[in-house]
Amino acid sequence: MRPIETIVVAGAGLILLGFGAGWRVRRGLPWVVVALAVVHWAVEGHRLAMWPAYLIGFVAAALTLVRGPARAPTWGRWRRVGRGIVAALLFLVAIPLPVLWPVMKLPVPGGPFGVGQRWLVVVDSSRRERFLPDGVRRFPVKLWYPAPPGVTGTRARYGDPREMAGAALPVALFAQVSLIHTHAIIDAPLAAGDRFPVLVFSHGYGGGFGQNTVQMEELASQGYMVASIAHPGEAAWAPFPDGTGMAMDTGITNLMARMAGEPGAEKKALESMARLDSVPTAAGRVAALRQFLSEGPEPLRSESIAEWAADTRALVDLLATFEHGGAASPFPGRLDLARLGVFGMSYGGATAAEFCRLDSRCKAALNIDGGQYGGLVNDSLLVPFMIMASSQARAVHGPVLELARGPAYLITVPETTHMGLTDLTLAAPRLFRWIGVTGALDPDRRQSIMTAYTVGFFDTYLKGIRSPLFDGSPTPFPDVVVVRRNTP
């Protein structure tokens, strides 16, 4: 929690304790809470989780005007018990809520560079927009890049609340997203030096292009140009730099709602994935994976994976134009597309592998826990390939690893769910850990594992800097399971 709101919550807690225990509550305490709440609104910004604490302070202050100075209670036993119950219930709402749902704090990037951020809009006039009655395909991109060390300026906001809420949840629940500041400086100058390798990222189905900001910022600080795509119609919200945006298509939201509403759907999917481990032969496991993926609905099986791979291709084409000084290039001569890596989370991870199967410009691919839709289940990759798996979904990735013809790794993050491999693990670290949304692993450690293996993989295969995480040396993460294929 932030400093001023911590004091506001503590003050509201003292008011409730006094009310419930029948203590003489000093008249000034509620007004101190009110004053601090006003300062908190002005300095730190208000948020929904703090509203119960605000109301306790304001109501208590108003009662002092009506009743005058607080007096010792003279109520009978049962009324005192009732006061205690009411106070306890209010306490259980007002105090834990802002603690369990804090304003997310991103870890400080550890590389030698600062981090800059700017927007791009890619227009692919060769394709029609699937989710609009008229128009060509266009999509927004956020670009994280190396900036001079110590660069200062306006820090970029984490994102739009609609990117987190999607179509299923009230946007008000995620309004505090607008209070999160990243470490990236808007339109910062590019760091001096050589040309930088380029990485392209795709989000999960129904996700947003900032969902793995921790990794974006770290990679930029380590000397990578990182471009993250929001795929319109299938992102929760695809915001454009002019303030407009495109929501997820209603047909897609209805499809996802039907899938989620099927009785025991998640349990059945996890059981089906786990059964892949029991198949005795590699060929049998690949066949079982193909069957598992074929049971998914369109557009997941082929239509969307082709669209997202085409979005990736259109972005890389634009970046190539930028590299040669065309299209009002922000970074002429500084993009090293000969060292192009593609990665993504969930469906975006499947997209990364699919693009790298089809486009020889890709030199390394990383799939973060994505079911491998597309043509890779009937093909293989020659470029270096890493799959970062949650312990929840590890079994679905083994057959894909067995198809790889180039250097390949399966990295399993322990005690982690699928959603734990995003920034969500930091959004409500205690709450989501306790209820099992992100898994039992400590959130900071999980982010450290993800960042270390992501940077180490791309350093090894795009920069030629061999990481100890991949050469068999002892690592700081002995609980991470690493399976190798076609490596020394």
Short mmCIF file of C-alpha atoms in Angstrom, two decimals:
data_model
loop_
_atom_site.label_atom_id
_atom_site.label_comp_id
_atom_site.label_asym_id
_atom_site.label_seq_id
_atom_site.Cartn_x
_atom_site.Cartn_y
_atom_site.Cartn_z
CA MET A 1 0.00 0.00 0.00
CA ARG A 2 1.01 3.59 -0.58
CA PRO A 3 2.08 5.72 2.42
CA ILE A 4 -0.90 8.08 2.88
CA GLU A 5 -3.54 5.45 2.23
CA THR A 6 -1.85 3.23 4.83
CA ILE A 7 -2.46 5.93 7.43
CA VAL A 8 -6.06 6.42 6.26
CA VAL A 9 -6.77 2.69 6.62
CA ALA A 10 -5.13 2.62 10.06
CA GLY A 11 -7.26 5.57 11.17
CA ALA A 12 -10.45 3.92 9.92
CA GLY A 13 -9.47 0.78 11.80
CA LEU A 14 -9.03 2.74 15.04
CA ILE A 15 -12.48 4.31 14.60
CA LEU A 16 -14.06 0.88 14.16
CA LEU A 17 -12.21 -0.57 17.14
CA GLY A 18 -13.39 2.29 19.30
CA PHE A 19 -16.97 1.94 18.07
CA GLY A 20 -17.05 -1.82 18.58
CA ALA A 21 -15.38 -1.83 21.99
CA GLY A 22 -17.37 1.09 23.33
CA TRP A 23 -14.32 3.27 23.88
CA ARG A 24 -14.52 7.01 24.02
CA VAL A 25 -13.49 8.01 20.49
CA ARG A 26 -11.75 11.37 20.39
CA ARG A 27 -13.63 13.86 18.29
CA GLY A 28 -10.58 14.81 16.25
CA LEU A 29 -9.72 11.31 14.98
CA PRO A 30 -12.46 11.11 12.30
CA TRP A 31 -11.53 14.56 11.03
CA VAL A 32 -7.87 13.57 10.81
CA VAL A 33 -8.94 10.58 8.72
CA VAL A 34 -11.08 12.82 6.50
CA ALA A 35 -8.25 15.31 6.03
CA LEU A 36 -5.79 12.57 5.16
CA ALA A 37 -8.30 11.03 2.75
CA VAL A 38 -8.57 14.34 0.90
CA VAL A 39 -4.76 14.63 0.76
CA HIS A 40 -4.59 11.02 -0.44
CA TRP A 41 -7.08 11.74 -3.25
CA ALA A 42 -5.06 14.76 -4.36
CA VAL A 43 -1.57 13.27 -4.06
CA GLU A 44 -1.82 9.53 -4.58
CA GLY A 45 -5.21 9.20 -6.29
CA HIS A 46 -8.31 7.46 -4.97
CA ARG A 47 -9.31 3.90 -5.79
CA LEU A 48 -12.29 1.64 -5.29
CA ALA A 49 -10.68 -0.60 -2.68
CA MET A 50 -10.24 2.40 -0.38
CA TRP A 51 -13.88 3.53 -0.47
CA PRO A 52 -14.97 1.64 2.68
CA ALA A 53 -12.18 3.34 4.65
CA TYR A 54 -13.11 6.73 3.20
CA LEU A 55 -16.77 6.26 4.16
CA ILE A 56 -15.93 5.22 7.72
CA GLY A 57 -13.97 8.43 8.21
CA PHE A 58 -16.61 10.66 6.62
CA VAL A 59 -19.55 9.04 8.47
CA ALA A 60 -17.73 9.20 11.82
CA ALA A 61 -16.85 12.85 11.20
CA ALA A 62 -20.46 13.66 10.31
CA LEU A 63 -21.70 12.00 13.49
CA THR A 64 -19.46 14.25 15.58
CA LEU A 65 -21.30 17.24 14.13
CA VAL A 66 -24.68 15.72 14.97
CA ARG A 67 -23.92 14.29 18.38
CA GLY A 68 -21.14 16.52 19.60
CA PRO A 69 -18.20 15.05 21.58
CA ALA A 70 -18.23 11.28 21.88
CA ARG A 71 -19.36 9.93 25.21
CA ALA A 72 -18.89 6.65 26.95
CA PRO A 73 -21.72 4.31 25.90
CA THR A 74 -24.54 3.47 28.29
CA TRP A 75 -26.16 0.83 26.13
CA GLY A 76 -27.17 -2.57 27.38
CA ARG A 77 -25.30 -5.78 26.85
CA TRP A 78 -27.00 -6.94 23.64
CA ARG A 79 -26.72 -3.58 22.00
CA ARG A 80 -23.01 -3.58 22.84
CA VAL A 81 -22.73 -7.02 21.26
CA GLY A 82 -24.52 -5.70 18.17
CA ARG A 83 -22.12 -2.77 17.94
CA GLY A 84 -19.22 -5.17 18.15
CA ILE A 85 -20.58 -7.37 15.37
CA VAL A 86 -21.24 -4.40 13.09
CA ALA A 87 -17.76 -3.01 13.77
CA ALA A 88 -16.17 -6.40 13.09
CA LEU A 89 -17.99 -6.80 9.78
CA LEU A 90 -17.04 -3.31 8.66
CA PHE A 91 -13.46 -3.97 9.75
CA LEU A 92 -13.31 -7.15 7.68
CA VAL A 93 -14.35 -5.18 4.59
CA ALA A 94 -12.55 -1.87 5.04
CA ILE A 95 -9.15 -2.99 6.28
CA PRO A 96 -8.18 -6.15 4.33
CA LEU A 97 -9.55 -4.97 0.95
CA PRO A 98 -6.95 -2.27 0.18
CA VAL A 99 -4.22 -4.49 1.64
CA LEU A 100 -5.13 -7.48 -0.53
CA TRP A 101 -5.74 -5.34 -3.65
CA PRO A 102 -2.88 -2.81 -3.64
CA VAL A 103 -1.74 -0.55 -6.43
CA MET A 104 0.67 -2.81 -8.28
CA LYS A 105 4.35 -1.98 -7.94
CA LEU A 106 6.62 -3.12 -10.77
CA PRO A 107 10.17 -4.27 -10.03
CA VAL A 108 12.95 -1.91 -11.06
CA PRO A 109 14.62 -3.07 -14.31
CA GLY A 110 18.11 -4.34 -13.68
CA GLY A 111 19.90 -3.63 -16.97
CA PRO A 112 22.43 -0.91 -17.78
CA PHE A 113 19.99 1.15 -19.87
CA GLY A 114 17.02 3.30 -19.01
CA VAL A 115 13.69 2.41 -20.62
CA GLY A 116 11.77 4.44 -23.19
CA GLN A 117 8.27 3.87 -24.54
CA ARG A 118 6.36 5.06 -27.56
CA TRP A 119 3.36 4.00 -29.65
CA LEU A 120 3.08 2.74 -33.20
CA VAL A 121 0.06 2.00 -35.35
CA VAL A 122 0.46 -0.65 -38.03
CA VAL A 123 -1.83 -0.57 -41.07
CA ASP A 124 -1.94 -3.64 -43.30
CA SER A 125 -3.89 -2.57 -46.38
CA SER A 126 -3.65 -6.08 -47.84
CA ARG A 127 -6.13 -7.45 -45.28
CA ARG A 128 -9.69 -6.57 -44.33
CA GLU A 129 -10.58 -6.17 -40.67
CA ARG A 130 -12.41 -9.31 -39.53
CA PHE A 131 -14.33 -7.61 -36.75
CA LEU A 132 -15.53 -4.46 -38.50
CA PRO A 133 -17.95 -4.20 -41.42
CA ASP A 134 -15.58 -1.95 -43.34
CA GLY A 135 -11.92 -1.10 -43.11
CA VAL A 136 -8.45 -2.57 -43.40
CA ARG A 137 -6.55 -4.32 -40.64
CA ARG A 138 -4.84 -1.89 -38.28
CA PHE A 139 -3.53 -2.48 -34.81
CA PRO A 140 -1.66 -0.64 -32.06
CA VAL A 141 1.82 -1.47 -30.83
CA LYS A 142 3.72 -0.37 -27.75
CA LEU A 143 7.45 -0.14 -28.18
CA TRP A 144 9.81 -0.45 -25.21
CA TYR A 145 13.44 0.41 -26.02
CA PRO A 146 16.83 1.17 -24.43
CA ALA A 147 17.14 4.78 -23.29
CA PRO A 148 20.17 6.58 -21.84
CA PRO A 149 20.95 5.56 -18.24
CA GLY A 150 19.28 7.88 -15.76
CA VAL A 151 16.89 9.34 -18.35
CA THR A 152 14.11 11.44 -16.85
CA GLY A 153 10.73 12.58 -18.08
CA THR A 154 7.07 11.56 -17.91
CA ARG A 155 6.68 7.97 -16.78
CA ALA A 156 4.29 5.89 -18.83
CA ARG A 157 1.10 4.62 -17.28
CA TYR A 158 0.69 0.87 -17.01
CA GLY A 159 -2.39 0.73 -19.20
CA ASP A 160 -6.09 1.28 -19.67
CA PRO A 161 -8.48 -0.34 -17.14
CA ARG A 162 -10.44 -1.79 -20.06
CA GLU A 163 -7.40 -3.88 -20.99
CA MET A 164 -7.73 -5.68 -17.65
CA ALA A 165 -11.53 -5.85 -17.33
CA GLY A 166 -12.38 -7.15 -20.77
CA ALA A 167 -16.06 -7.71 -21.46
CA ALA A 168 -16.89 -9.85 -18.43
CA LEU A 169 -16.01 -7.58 -15.49
CA PRO A 170 -16.90 -4.01 -14.51
CA VAL A 171 -14.23 -1.53 -15.56
CA ALA A 172 -14.56 0.20 -12.15
CA LEU A 173 -12.93 -2.82 -10.51
CA PHE A 174 -9.75 -2.10 -12.46
CA ALA A 175 -9.80 1.70 -12.41
CA GLN A 176 -6.74 1.73 -10.18
CA VAL A 177 -4.69 0.44 -13.12
CA SER A 178 -4.47 4.08 -14.17
CA LEU A 179 -2.56 4.78 -10.92
CA ILE A 180 0.26 2.38 -11.80
CA HIS A 181 3.37 4.05 -13.16
CA THR A 182 5.90 2.02 -15.10
CA HIS A 183 9.63 2.74 -15.25
CA ALA A 184 9.44 3.67 -18.94
CA ILE A 185 9.84 7.29 -20.00
CA ILE A 186 7.45 8.42 -22.75
CA ASP A 187 9.29 9.28 -25.99
CA ALA A 188 12.70 9.13 -24.31
CA PRO A 189 15.68 9.35 -26.67
CA LEU A 190 17.18 6.09 -27.85
CA ALA A 191 20.37 5.10 -26.08
CA ALA A 192 23.61 5.63 -27.94
CA GLY A 193 25.54 2.67 -29.23
CA ASP A 194 25.17 -0.10 -31.75
CA ARG A 195 22.04 -1.46 -33.35
CA PHE A 196 19.76 -3.30 -30.97
CA PRO A 197 18.18 -6.74 -31.46
CA VAL A 198 14.41 -6.68 -31.92
CA LEU A 199 11.74 -8.70 -30.08
CA VAL A 200 8.03 -8.91 -30.94
CA PHE A 201 5.46 -9.93 -28.29
CA SER A 202 1.83 -11.09 -28.51
CA HIS A 203 -0.53 -11.24 -25.53
CA GLY A 204 -2.83 -14.05 -24.48
CA TYR A 205 -6.31 -14.51 -25.92
CA GLY A 206 -8.43 -11.80 -24.31
CA GLY A 207 -5.32 -10.21 -22.81
CA GLY A 208 -3.58 -6.92 -23.48
CA PHE A 209 -0.23 -5.78 -24.79
CA GLY A 210 0.96 -4.65 -21.36
CA GLN A 211 0.19 -7.90 -19.54
CA ASN A 212 3.90 -8.83 -19.23
CA THR A 213 5.29 -5.33 -18.70
CA VAL A 214 7.82 -6.64 -16.17
CA GLN A 215 9.57 -8.62 -18.89
CA MET A 216 9.24 -5.79 -21.45
CA GLU A 217 10.97 -3.29 -19.21
CA GLU A 218 13.73 -5.69 -18.20
CA LEU A 219 14.45 -6.65 -21.81
CA ALA A 220 14.59 -2.99 -22.86
CA SER A 221 16.96 -2.21 -20.00
CA GLN A 222 19.17 -5.07 -21.23
CA GLY A 223 19.45 -3.62 -24.73
CA TYR A 224 16.49 -4.98 -26.70
CA MET A 225 13.85 -3.19 -28.79
CA VAL A 226 10.57 -4.80 -27.69
CA ALA A 227 7.38 -4.30 -29.70
CA SER A 228 4.12 -5.58 -28.17
CA ILE A 229 1.03 -6.00 -30.34
CA ALA A 230 -2.60 -5.59 -29.25
CA HIS A 231 -4.63 -7.78 -31.62
CA PRO A 232 -7.97 -5.92 -32.15
CA GLY A 233 -11.15 -7.88 -31.67
CA GLU A 234 -9.40 -10.55 -29.62
CA ALA A 235 -7.59 -8.38 -27.08
CA ALA A 236 -9.70 -7.34 -24.10
CA TRP A 237 -9.25 -3.76 -25.33
CA ALA A 238 -6.94 -2.57 -28.08
CA PRO A 239 -6.19 1.11 -27.32
CA PHE A 240 -4.87 3.46 -29.96
CA PRO A 241 -2.63 6.45 -29.23
CA ASP A 242 -5.37 8.93 -30.17
CA GLY A 243 -7.49 7.73 -27.25
CA THR A 244 -9.82 5.51 -29.27
CA GLY A 245 -9.85 1.75 -28.96
CA MET A 246 -11.46 -1.48 -30.06
CA ALA A 247 -13.18 -3.82 -27.63
CA MET A 248 -13.19 -7.58 -27.91
CA ASP A 249 -15.67 -8.74 -30.51
CA THR A 250 -19.01 -9.76 -28.99
CA GLY A 251 -18.93 -13.06 -30.83
CA ILE A 252 -15.60 -13.85 -29.21
CA THR A 253 -16.78 -12.82 -25.75
CA ASN A 254 -19.86 -14.99 -26.12
CA LEU A 255 -17.70 -17.91 -27.23
CA MET A 256 -15.39 -17.49 -24.24
CA ALA A 257 -18.36 -17.17 -21.88
CA ARG A 258 -19.83 -20.42 -23.21
CA MET A 259 -16.51 -22.20 -22.83
CA ALA A 260 -16.04 -20.91 -19.27
CA GLY A 261 -19.66 -21.72 -18.38
CA GLU A 262 -19.46 -25.39 -19.28
CA PRO A 263 -19.65 -27.47 -16.06
CA GLY A 264 -16.19 -28.57 -15.01
CA ALA A 265 -14.60 -27.14 -18.18
CA GLU A 266 -11.31 -26.17 -16.55
CA LYS A 267 -11.03 -29.46 -14.67
CA LYS A 268 -11.69 -31.45 -17.84
CA ALA A 269 -9.05 -29.48 -19.77
CA LEU A 270 -6.42 -30.00 -17.05
CA GLU A 271 -7.21 -33.72 -16.88
CA SER A 272 -6.92 -34.02 -20.67
CA MET A 273 -3.54 -32.27 -20.60
CA ALA A 274 -2.30 -34.44 -17.74
CA ARG A 275 -3.19 -37.61 -19.66
CA LEU A 276 -0.63 -36.70 -22.32
CA ASP A 277 2.08 -37.74 -19.85
CA SER A 278 0.71 -41.27 -19.67
CA VAL A 279 1.08 -41.93 -23.41
CA PRO A 280 4.14 -44.21 -23.72
CA THR A 281 5.59 -43.10 -27.08
CA ALA A 282 6.64 -39.75 -28.52
CA ALA A 283 4.52 -40.30 -31.63
CA GLY A 284 1.55 -41.18 -29.47
CA ARG A 285 1.97 -38.05 -27.39
CA VAL A 286 2.09 -35.88 -30.50
CA ALA A 287 -1.05 -37.57 -31.84
CA ALA A 288 -2.79 -37.06 -28.50
CA LEU A 289 -1.83 -33.38 -28.52
CA ARG A 290 -3.26 -32.96 -32.01
CA GLN A 291 -6.51 -34.52 -30.84
CA PHE A 292 -6.60 -32.28 -27.75
CA LEU A 293 -6.09 -29.12 -29.82
CA SER A 294 -8.62 -30.19 -32.45
CA GLU A 295 -11.33 -30.15 -29.78
CA GLY A 296 -10.92 -26.39 -29.35
CA PRO A 297 -13.38 -24.12 -31.17
CA GLU A 298 -12.76 -21.92 -34.13
CA PRO A 299 -11.38 -19.31 -34.36
CA LEU A 300 -8.75 -20.72 -31.97
CA ARG A 301 -7.76 -23.72 -34.08
CA SER A 302 -6.62 -21.92 -37.21
CA GLU A 303 -8.34 -18.64 -38.10
CA SER A 304 -6.97 -16.46 -35.32
CA ILE A 305 -3.50 -17.99 -35.25
CA ALA A 306 -3.16 -17.13 -38.94
CA GLU A 307 -4.42 -13.58 -38.29
CA TRP A 308 -2.05 -13.01 -35.37
CA ALA A 309 0.91 -14.38 -37.31
CA ALA A 310 -0.03 -12.02 -40.15
CA ASP A 311 -0.12 -9.12 -37.67
CA THR A 312 3.38 -10.09 -36.54
CA ARG A 313 4.57 -10.19 -40.14
CA ALA A 314 3.06 -6.76 -40.87
CA LEU A 315 4.82 -5.29 -37.84
CA VAL A 316 8.17 -6.81 -38.80
CA ASP A 317 7.71 -5.45 -42.34
CA LEU A 318 7.12 -1.96 -40.90
CA LEU A 319 10.15 -2.24 -38.63
CA ALA A 320 12.23 -3.23 -41.64
CA THR A 321 11.02 -0.05 -43.35
CA PHE A 322 11.97 1.92 -40.24
CA GLU A 323 15.43 0.39 -40.28
CA HIS A 324 16.03 1.74 -43.75
CA GLY A 325 14.81 5.22 -42.85
CA GLY A 326 11.38 5.01 -44.43
CA ALA A 327 7.85 5.66 -43.08
CA ALA A 328 8.95 8.50 -40.77
CA SER A 329 11.25 6.14 -38.92
CA PRO A 330 11.80 6.98 -35.25
CA PHE A 331 15.00 4.90 -35.14
CA PRO A 332 16.67 4.79 -38.57
CA GLY A 333 19.62 2.46 -38.72
CA ARG A 334 19.22 1.25 -35.12
CA LEU A 335 17.04 -1.86 -35.47
CA ASP A 336 18.98 -5.09 -35.92
CA LEU A 337 16.39 -7.29 -37.59
CA ALA A 338 19.04 -9.86 -38.35
CA ARG A 339 18.62 -10.63 -34.64
CA LEU A 340 14.85 -10.93 -34.47
CA GLY A 341 13.16 -12.85 -31.67
CA VAL A 342 9.44 -13.46 -31.28
CA PHE A 343 7.67 -14.36 -28.05
CA GLY A 344 4.27 -14.31 -26.44
CA MET A 345 2.13 -15.60 -23.61
CA SER A 346 -0.63 -18.21 -23.98
CA TYR A 347 -2.20 -17.78 -27.44
CA GLY A 348 0.50 -15.20 -28.13
CA GLY A 349 3.10 -17.86 -27.39
CA ALA A 350 1.51 -20.15 -29.95
CA THR A 351 1.56 -17.20 -32.36
CA ALA A 352 5.29 -16.71 -31.80
CA ALA A 353 6.07 -20.30 -32.73
CA GLU A 354 3.71 -20.20 -35.71
CA PHE A 355 5.31 -17.04 -37.09
CA CYS A 356 8.79 -18.49 -36.64
CA ARG A 357 7.71 -21.65 -38.44
CA LEU A 358 6.64 -19.57 -41.43
CA ASP A 359 9.05 -16.63 -41.56
CA SER A 360 12.79 -17.13 -41.85
CA ARG A 361 13.48 -13.68 -40.41
CA CYS A 362 12.80 -15.11 -36.94
CA LYS A 363 15.98 -16.26 -35.19
CA ALA A 364 14.58 -17.37 -31.81
CA ALA A 365 11.10 -18.15 -30.45
CA LEU A 366 9.68 -18.22 -26.93
CA ASN A 367 6.25 -19.62 -26.09
CA ILE A 368 5.08 -18.75 -22.56
CA ASP A 369 2.59 -21.51 -21.72
CA GLY A 370 0.61 -21.40 -24.95
CA GLY A 371 -1.23 -24.41 -26.35
CA GLN A 372 0.46 -24.86 -29.72
CA TYR A 373 -2.33 -24.09 -32.17
CA GLY A 374 -1.37 -23.66 -35.80
CA GLY A 375 0.81 -25.76 -38.03
CA LEU A 376 3.62 -26.57 -35.61
CA VAL A 377 1.90 -29.74 -34.37
CA ASN A 378 2.42 -31.10 -37.90
CA ASP A 379 5.82 -29.51 -38.44
CA SER A 380 8.90 -28.52 -36.46
CA LEU A 381 11.11 -25.55 -35.72
CA LEU A 382 14.74 -25.20 -36.74
CA VAL A 383 15.35 -21.95 -34.85
CA PRO A 384 16.14 -22.00 -31.11
CA PHE A 385 12.88 -22.49 -29.24
CA MET A 386 12.00 -22.23 -25.58
CA ILE A 387 8.71 -23.08 -23.90
CA MET A 388 8.15 -21.59 -20.47
CA ALA A 389 5.49 -23.74 -18.83
CA SER A 390 3.34 -23.38 -15.77
CA SER A 391 3.37 -26.45 -13.56
CA GLN A 392 -0.39 -26.57 -14.19
CA ALA A 393 -0.03 -27.06 -17.97
CA ARG A 394 3.42 -28.61 -18.33
CA ALA A 395 2.21 -31.87 -19.90
CA VAL A 396 0.77 -30.15 -22.99
CA HIS A 397 4.20 -28.83 -24.01
CA GLY A 398 6.27 -32.03 -24.07
CA PRO A 399 5.05 -33.23 -27.48
CA VAL A 400 5.85 -29.84 -29.04
CA LEU A 401 9.38 -30.02 -27.66
CA GLU A 402 9.80 -33.48 -29.19
CA LEU A 403 9.00 -32.06 -32.65
CA ALA A 404 11.76 -29.42 -32.52
CA ARG A 405 14.75 -29.89 -34.82
CA GLY A 406 16.73 -26.93 -33.47
CA PRO A 407 17.92 -26.25 -29.90
CA ALA A 408 14.87 -26.44 -27.67
CA TYR A 409 14.08 -26.11 -23.97
CA LEU A 410 11.09 -26.75 -21.76
CA ILE A 411 11.30 -24.63 -18.61
CA THR A 412 8.72 -25.47 -15.94
CA VAL A 413 8.04 -22.77 -13.34
CA PRO A 414 7.08 -24.54 -10.09
CA GLU A 415 3.82 -24.03 -8.18
CA THR A 416 2.43 -21.76 -10.87
CA THR A 417 -0.83 -21.59 -12.78
CA HIS A 418 -1.27 -20.40 -16.35
CA MET A 419 -2.34 -16.91 -15.25
CA GLY A 420 0.63 -16.77 -12.89
CA LEU A 421 2.91 -16.21 -15.89
CA THR A 422 1.68 -12.62 -16.33
CA ASP A 423 1.88 -9.41 -14.30
CA LEU A 424 -1.34 -10.54 -12.60
CA THR A 425 0.86 -12.25 -10.05
CA LEU A 426 1.83 -8.78 -8.76
CA ALA A 427 -1.62 -7.17 -9.01
CA ALA A 428 -2.95 -8.78 -5.83
CA PRO A 429 -0.03 -10.93 -4.69
CA ARG A 430 -1.42 -12.17 -1.38
CA LEU A 431 -5.01 -12.61 -2.52
CA PHE A 432 -4.32 -14.39 -5.80
CA ARG A 433 -1.73 -16.60 -4.16
CA TRP A 434 -4.11 -17.64 -1.37
CA ILE A 435 -7.07 -18.42 -3.62
CA GLY A 436 -4.93 -20.23 -6.18
CA VAL A 437 -5.31 -17.89 -9.16
CA THR A 438 -1.56 -17.57 -9.75
CA GLY A 439 -0.20 -20.53 -7.76
CA ALA A 440 1.60 -20.92 -4.44
CA LEU A 441 5.05 -19.72 -5.55
CA ASP A 442 6.14 -16.37 -4.11
CA PRO A 443 5.19 -13.72 -6.72
CA ASP A 444 8.53 -11.91 -6.64
CA ARG A 445 10.40 -15.17 -7.12
CA ARG A 446 8.12 -16.13 -10.00
CA GLN A 447 8.82 -12.86 -11.76
CA SER A 448 12.56 -13.32 -11.14
CA ILE A 449 12.43 -16.77 -12.74
CA MET A 450 10.45 -15.55 -15.75
CA THR A 451 12.69 -12.56 -16.34
CA ALA A 452 15.95 -14.44 -15.87
CA TYR A 453 15.07 -17.23 -18.31
CA THR A 454 13.56 -14.85 -20.87
CA VAL A 455 16.63 -12.59 -20.90
CA GLY A 456 19.01 -15.56 -20.71
CA PHE A 457 17.41 -17.29 -23.69
CA PHE A 458 17.49 -14.25 -25.97
CA ASP A 459 20.98 -13.29 -24.78
CA THR A 460 22.21 -16.76 -25.70
CA TYR A 461 20.66 -16.98 -29.15
CA LEU A 462 20.46 -13.34 -30.30
CA LYS A 463 23.48 -11.75 -28.64
CA GLY A 464 25.77 -14.76 -28.42
CA ILE A 465 26.16 -14.27 -24.65
CA ARG A 466 25.96 -17.74 -23.18
CA SER A 467 23.76 -17.77 -20.09
CA PRO A 468 24.64 -20.08 -17.17
CA LEU A 469 20.94 -20.96 -17.03
CA PHE A 470 21.38 -22.98 -20.23
CA ASP A 471 24.85 -24.52 -19.94
CA GLY A 472 24.22 -26.88 -17.04
CA SER A 473 25.83 -24.66 -14.41
CA PRO A 474 24.27 -24.36 -10.94
CA THR A 475 21.55 -21.70 -10.99
CA PRO A 476 19.73 -19.60 -8.38
CA PHE A 477 16.58 -21.54 -9.31
CA PRO A 478 17.13 -25.20 -8.39
CA ASP A 479 13.36 -25.79 -8.28
CA VAL A 480 12.96 -24.92 -11.98
CA VAL A 481 12.84 -28.07 -14.14
CA VAL A 482 14.70 -27.75 -17.44
CA VAL A 483 14.29 -30.30 -20.26
CA ARG A 484 16.66 -29.90 -23.24
CA ARG A 485 16.52 -31.17 -26.78
CA ASN A 486 19.13 -30.86 -29.57
CA THR A 487 21.53 -28.96 -27.28
CA PRO A 488 25.14 -29.73 -26.35
#
